Amino acid sequence: MVEHDVLTATREAYDAAARTYAELFCDELRNRPLDRAMLGAFAEHVRANGDGQVADLGCGPGHITAHLDTLGLSVFGVDASSAMIEAARHAHPDLRFDIGSMAALDIADGVLGGVLSRWSVIHTPPPELPGILAEFCRVLAPGGHLLIGFSASEGPAHPTQVFDHAVAPAHRWWPDHLAALLRTAGLAETARMVREPQPADRRQFKEVYLLARKA
């Protein structure tokens, strides 16, 4: 019940922040070449494996979904926040956006060529994360790819750490720990990118992308 209340509060907080969030982040990739590179590599891997549909899980106002569309992917977005989905549909009326929970996706088994989870698991209580990753694996086709982004904890002695996210309490993860959770879920890491914090960044956390493949 406590975990459910946390997730409900997170959804409501993003509903309240949706308009501001959309304005702040609509053009965030412009000055993030490493993010664009990882998203581009993810897109190439998906296309090489048969070009299946891709779900952007925790899509927010849809700006990354739209970027993946420009990379030639058949992509749709899913988010628990109805206000975020409304903003995404308004900004990108030619793309599909659904309200849904990462814990129980309304997607059939083994049908996706790719799943993107870009900072969308950070509000998940740590005990719930294995179930979320198992759900990602469930919807991926054999050979399908997951790209997951998150902030790193301070070291291997800290598998997870709470931080003061502007919208709702959030968690950082040690990359090796999260990679081990991926393996348990049936997803093998194939690459990672670690970005050092920039001097102007409000939080001096390393940012991590893990690319993983379903056997």
Short mmCIF file of C-alpha atoms in Angstrom, two decimals:
data_model
loop_
_atom_site.label_atom_id
_atom_site.label_comp_id
_atom_site.label_asym_id
_atom_site.label_seq_id
_atom_site.Cartn_x
_atom_site.Cartn_y
_atom_site.Cartn_z
CA MET A 1 0.00 0.00 0.00
CA VAL A 2 2.85 2.39 0.79
CA GLU A 3 4.49 1.71 -2.59
CA HIS A 4 1.14 2.18 -4.35
CA ASP A 5 0.70 5.51 -2.57
CA VAL A 6 4.19 6.60 -3.67
CA LEU A 7 3.45 5.86 -7.31
CA THR A 8 0.03 7.54 -7.13
CA ALA A 9 1.60 10.64 -5.62
CA THR A 10 4.27 10.65 -8.35
CA ARG A 11 1.63 10.47 -11.09
CA GLU A 12 -0.33 13.31 -9.53
CA ALA A 13 2.83 15.41 -9.17
CA TYR A 14 3.62 14.97 -12.87
CA ASP A 15 0.03 15.84 -13.77
CA ALA A 16 0.53 19.14 -11.96
CA ALA A 17 3.93 19.79 -13.54
CA ALA A 18 3.14 18.65 -17.09
CA ARG A 19 2.91 22.07 -18.75
CA THR A 20 6.10 23.38 -17.15
CA TYR A 21 7.93 20.13 -17.84
CA ALA A 22 6.95 20.22 -21.51
CA GLU A 23 8.21 23.79 -21.87
CA LEU A 24 11.51 23.10 -20.12
CA PHE A 25 12.44 19.88 -21.91
CA CYS A 26 10.94 20.14 -25.40
CA ASP A 27 14.36 20.94 -26.90
CA GLU A 28 16.66 19.25 -24.38
CA LEU A 29 18.48 17.04 -26.91
CA ARG A 30 19.89 20.07 -28.74
CA ASN A 31 22.85 20.32 -26.36
CA ARG A 32 23.11 16.64 -25.47
CA PRO A 33 25.16 14.95 -28.22
CA LEU A 34 25.89 11.85 -26.16
CA ASP A 35 22.19 11.27 -25.56
CA ARG A 36 21.53 11.65 -29.28
CA ALA A 37 24.32 9.17 -30.00
CA MET A 38 22.88 6.54 -27.66
CA LEU A 39 19.38 7.02 -29.02
CA GLY A 40 20.78 6.71 -32.54
CA ALA A 41 22.65 3.51 -31.68
CA PHE A 42 19.50 2.10 -30.08
CA ALA A 43 17.53 2.89 -33.24
CA GLU A 44 20.12 1.18 -35.44
CA HIS A 45 20.04 -1.96 -33.30
CA VAL A 46 16.24 -2.10 -33.46
CA ARG A 47 16.22 -1.70 -37.23
CA ALA A 48 18.92 -4.35 -37.65
CA ASN A 49 16.79 -6.83 -35.71
CA GLY A 50 13.75 -6.46 -37.93
CA ASP A 51 12.48 -2.92 -37.30
CA GLY A 52 9.71 -3.84 -34.84
CA GLN A 53 7.59 -1.36 -32.92
CA VAL A 54 9.22 0.61 -30.11
CA ALA A 55 7.60 1.78 -26.87
CA ASP A 56 8.89 4.92 -25.15
CA LEU A 57 7.86 4.07 -21.58
CA GLY A 58 7.50 7.07 -19.32
CA CYS A 59 7.39 9.28 -22.39
CA GLY A 60 6.34 12.48 -20.62
CA PRO A 61 5.39 15.19 -23.13
CA GLY A 62 6.58 13.07 -26.05
CA HIS A 63 9.69 14.93 -27.20
CA ILE A 64 11.91 11.84 -27.14
CA THR A 65 9.18 9.75 -28.79
CA ALA A 66 9.16 12.32 -31.58
CA HIS A 67 12.96 12.16 -31.86
CA LEU A 68 12.84 8.37 -32.24
CA ASP A 69 10.25 8.87 -34.98
CA THR A 70 12.73 11.06 -36.88
CA LEU A 71 15.22 8.18 -36.62
CA GLY A 72 12.87 5.98 -38.62
CA LEU A 73 11.35 3.93 -35.81
CA SER A 74 7.71 2.91 -35.53
CA VAL A 75 7.31 4.33 -32.04
CA PHE A 76 4.57 5.11 -29.55
CA GLY A 77 4.66 6.62 -26.06
CA VAL A 78 3.22 5.44 -22.75
CA ASP A 79 3.00 7.42 -19.52
CA ALA A 80 1.05 7.12 -16.27
CA SER A 81 0.33 10.85 -16.20
CA SER A 82 -2.79 11.77 -18.15
CA ALA A 83 -1.65 15.41 -18.30
CA MET A 84 1.68 14.38 -19.83
CA ILE A 85 -0.13 12.29 -22.43
CA GLU A 86 -2.42 15.21 -23.22
CA ALA A 87 0.63 17.44 -23.72
CA ALA A 88 2.30 14.80 -25.92
CA ARG A 89 -0.78 14.38 -28.10
CA HIS A 90 -1.08 18.15 -28.48
CA ALA A 91 2.57 18.62 -29.44
CA HIS A 92 2.81 15.54 -31.68
CA PRO A 93 -0.68 14.77 -33.05
CA ASP A 94 0.71 12.41 -35.69
CA LEU A 95 2.10 10.01 -33.08
CA ARG A 96 0.39 7.55 -30.72
CA PHE A 97 0.42 8.14 -26.96
CA ASP A 98 -1.30 5.92 -24.37
CA ILE A 99 -1.94 6.25 -20.66
CA GLY A 100 -0.50 3.23 -18.90
CA SER A 101 1.62 1.80 -16.11
CA MET A 102 5.06 0.30 -16.59
CA ALA A 103 4.15 -2.25 -13.92
CA ALA A 104 1.31 -3.68 -16.02
CA LEU A 105 1.69 -2.74 -19.67
CA ASP A 106 -1.28 -3.18 -22.00
CA ILE A 107 1.05 -4.73 -24.58
CA ALA A 108 1.11 -8.35 -25.72
CA ASP A 109 4.01 -10.67 -24.98
CA GLY A 110 7.03 -10.52 -27.27
CA VAL A 111 5.78 -7.98 -29.81
CA LEU A 112 8.19 -5.04 -29.50
CA GLY A 113 11.48 -4.53 -31.25
CA GLY A 114 12.59 -2.01 -28.66
CA VAL A 115 11.80 -0.40 -25.32
CA LEU A 116 13.12 3.00 -24.24
CA SER A 117 13.07 3.84 -20.53
CA ARG A 118 14.82 7.20 -20.26
CA TRP A 119 14.84 8.26 -16.60
CA SER A 120 11.36 6.74 -16.26
CA VAL A 121 12.25 4.20 -13.54
CA ILE A 122 13.81 6.70 -11.14
CA HIS A 123 10.61 7.10 -9.12
CA THR A 124 10.07 3.35 -8.79
CA PRO A 125 10.61 2.10 -5.21
CA PRO A 126 13.67 -0.20 -5.37
CA PRO A 127 11.76 -3.36 -4.34
CA GLU A 128 9.43 -2.79 -7.31
CA LEU A 129 12.13 -2.36 -9.96
CA PRO A 130 12.71 -6.09 -10.71
CA GLY A 131 9.02 -6.41 -11.61
CA ILE A 132 9.23 -3.40 -13.93
CA LEU A 133 12.29 -4.84 -15.69
CA ALA A 134 10.56 -8.20 -16.05
CA GLU A 135 7.65 -6.38 -17.69
CA PHE A 136 10.07 -4.71 -20.13
CA CYS A 137 11.46 -8.13 -21.01
CA ARG A 138 7.99 -9.65 -21.38
CA VAL A 139 6.90 -7.24 -24.12
CA LEU A 140 10.16 -7.45 -26.10
CA ALA A 141 10.52 -9.90 -28.95
CA PRO A 142 13.53 -12.24 -28.94
CA GLY A 143 16.53 -10.15 -29.92
CA GLY A 144 14.70 -6.95 -28.97
CA HIS A 145 16.59 -4.10 -27.32
CA LEU A 146 16.13 -2.03 -24.19
CA LEU A 147 17.77 1.34 -23.65
CA ILE A 148 17.46 2.49 -20.05
CA GLY A 149 18.73 5.79 -18.66
CA PHE A 150 19.18 6.79 -15.02
CA SER A 151 21.43 8.68 -12.60
CA ALA A 152 24.27 6.79 -10.90
CA SER A 153 24.69 6.37 -7.17
CA GLU A 154 28.01 7.24 -5.57
CA GLY A 155 29.62 3.80 -5.71
CA PRO A 156 29.17 0.04 -5.42
CA ALA A 157 28.55 0.36 -1.68
CA HIS A 158 25.37 2.30 -2.58
CA PRO A 159 23.22 0.13 -4.91
CA THR A 160 20.48 2.77 -4.62
CA GLN A 161 20.30 6.28 -3.21
CA VAL A 162 17.37 8.65 -2.81
CA PHE A 163 17.69 12.18 -4.17
CA ASP A 164 15.57 15.33 -4.13
CA HIS A 165 14.03 15.32 -7.59
CA ALA A 166 12.10 18.50 -8.35
CA VAL A 167 8.80 16.66 -8.94
CA ALA A 168 8.86 13.62 -6.63
CA PRO A 169 11.35 11.58 -4.59
CA ALA A 170 13.63 9.60 -6.88
CA HIS A 171 16.38 7.01 -6.84
CA ARG A 172 19.87 6.71 -8.23
CA TRP A 173 21.36 3.30 -9.06
CA TRP A 174 24.86 1.89 -9.22
CA PRO A 175 25.22 0.78 -12.89
CA ASP A 176 26.57 -2.70 -12.15
CA HIS A 177 23.70 -3.31 -9.74
CA LEU A 178 21.08 -2.31 -12.28
CA ALA A 179 22.83 -4.36 -14.97
CA ALA A 180 22.59 -7.39 -12.67
CA LEU A 181 18.86 -6.79 -12.26
CA LEU A 182 18.56 -6.68 -16.04
CA ARG A 183 20.31 -10.05 -16.33
CA THR A 184 17.92 -11.56 -13.80
CA ALA A 185 15.00 -10.23 -15.85
CA GLY A 186 16.38 -11.86 -19.02
CA LEU A 187 18.14 -8.88 -20.58
CA ALA A 188 21.90 -8.99 -21.26
CA GLU A 189 23.83 -5.72 -21.24
CA THR A 190 25.54 -5.03 -24.57
CA ALA A 191 26.86 -1.50 -24.01
CA ARG A 192 26.86 1.38 -21.55
CA MET A 193 27.56 5.07 -21.61
CA VAL A 194 28.48 7.05 -18.50
CA ARG A 195 28.34 10.83 -18.75
CA GLU A 196 30.20 12.88 -16.17
CA PRO A 197 28.27 15.82 -14.71
CA GLN A 198 28.92 19.17 -16.30
CA PRO A 199 29.95 22.17 -14.17
CA ALA A 200 26.62 23.90 -14.75
CA ASP A 201 24.52 20.84 -13.86
CA ARG A 202 22.36 21.41 -10.78
CA ARG A 203 23.06 17.89 -9.52
CA GLN A 204 26.58 16.54 -9.80
CA PHE A 205 25.49 12.99 -10.61
CA LYS A 206 26.84 10.75 -13.34
CA GLU A 207 24.24 9.90 -15.97
CA VAL A 208 24.11 6.36 -17.32
CA TYR A 209 22.63 4.61 -20.31
CA LEU A 210 22.57 0.80 -20.44
CA LEU A 211 21.77 -0.94 -23.71
CA ALA A 212 20.53 -4.49 -23.26
CA ARG A 213 19.21 -7.29 -25.48
CA LYS A 214 16.64 -10.00 -24.89
CA ALA A 215 17.96 -13.46 -25.73
#
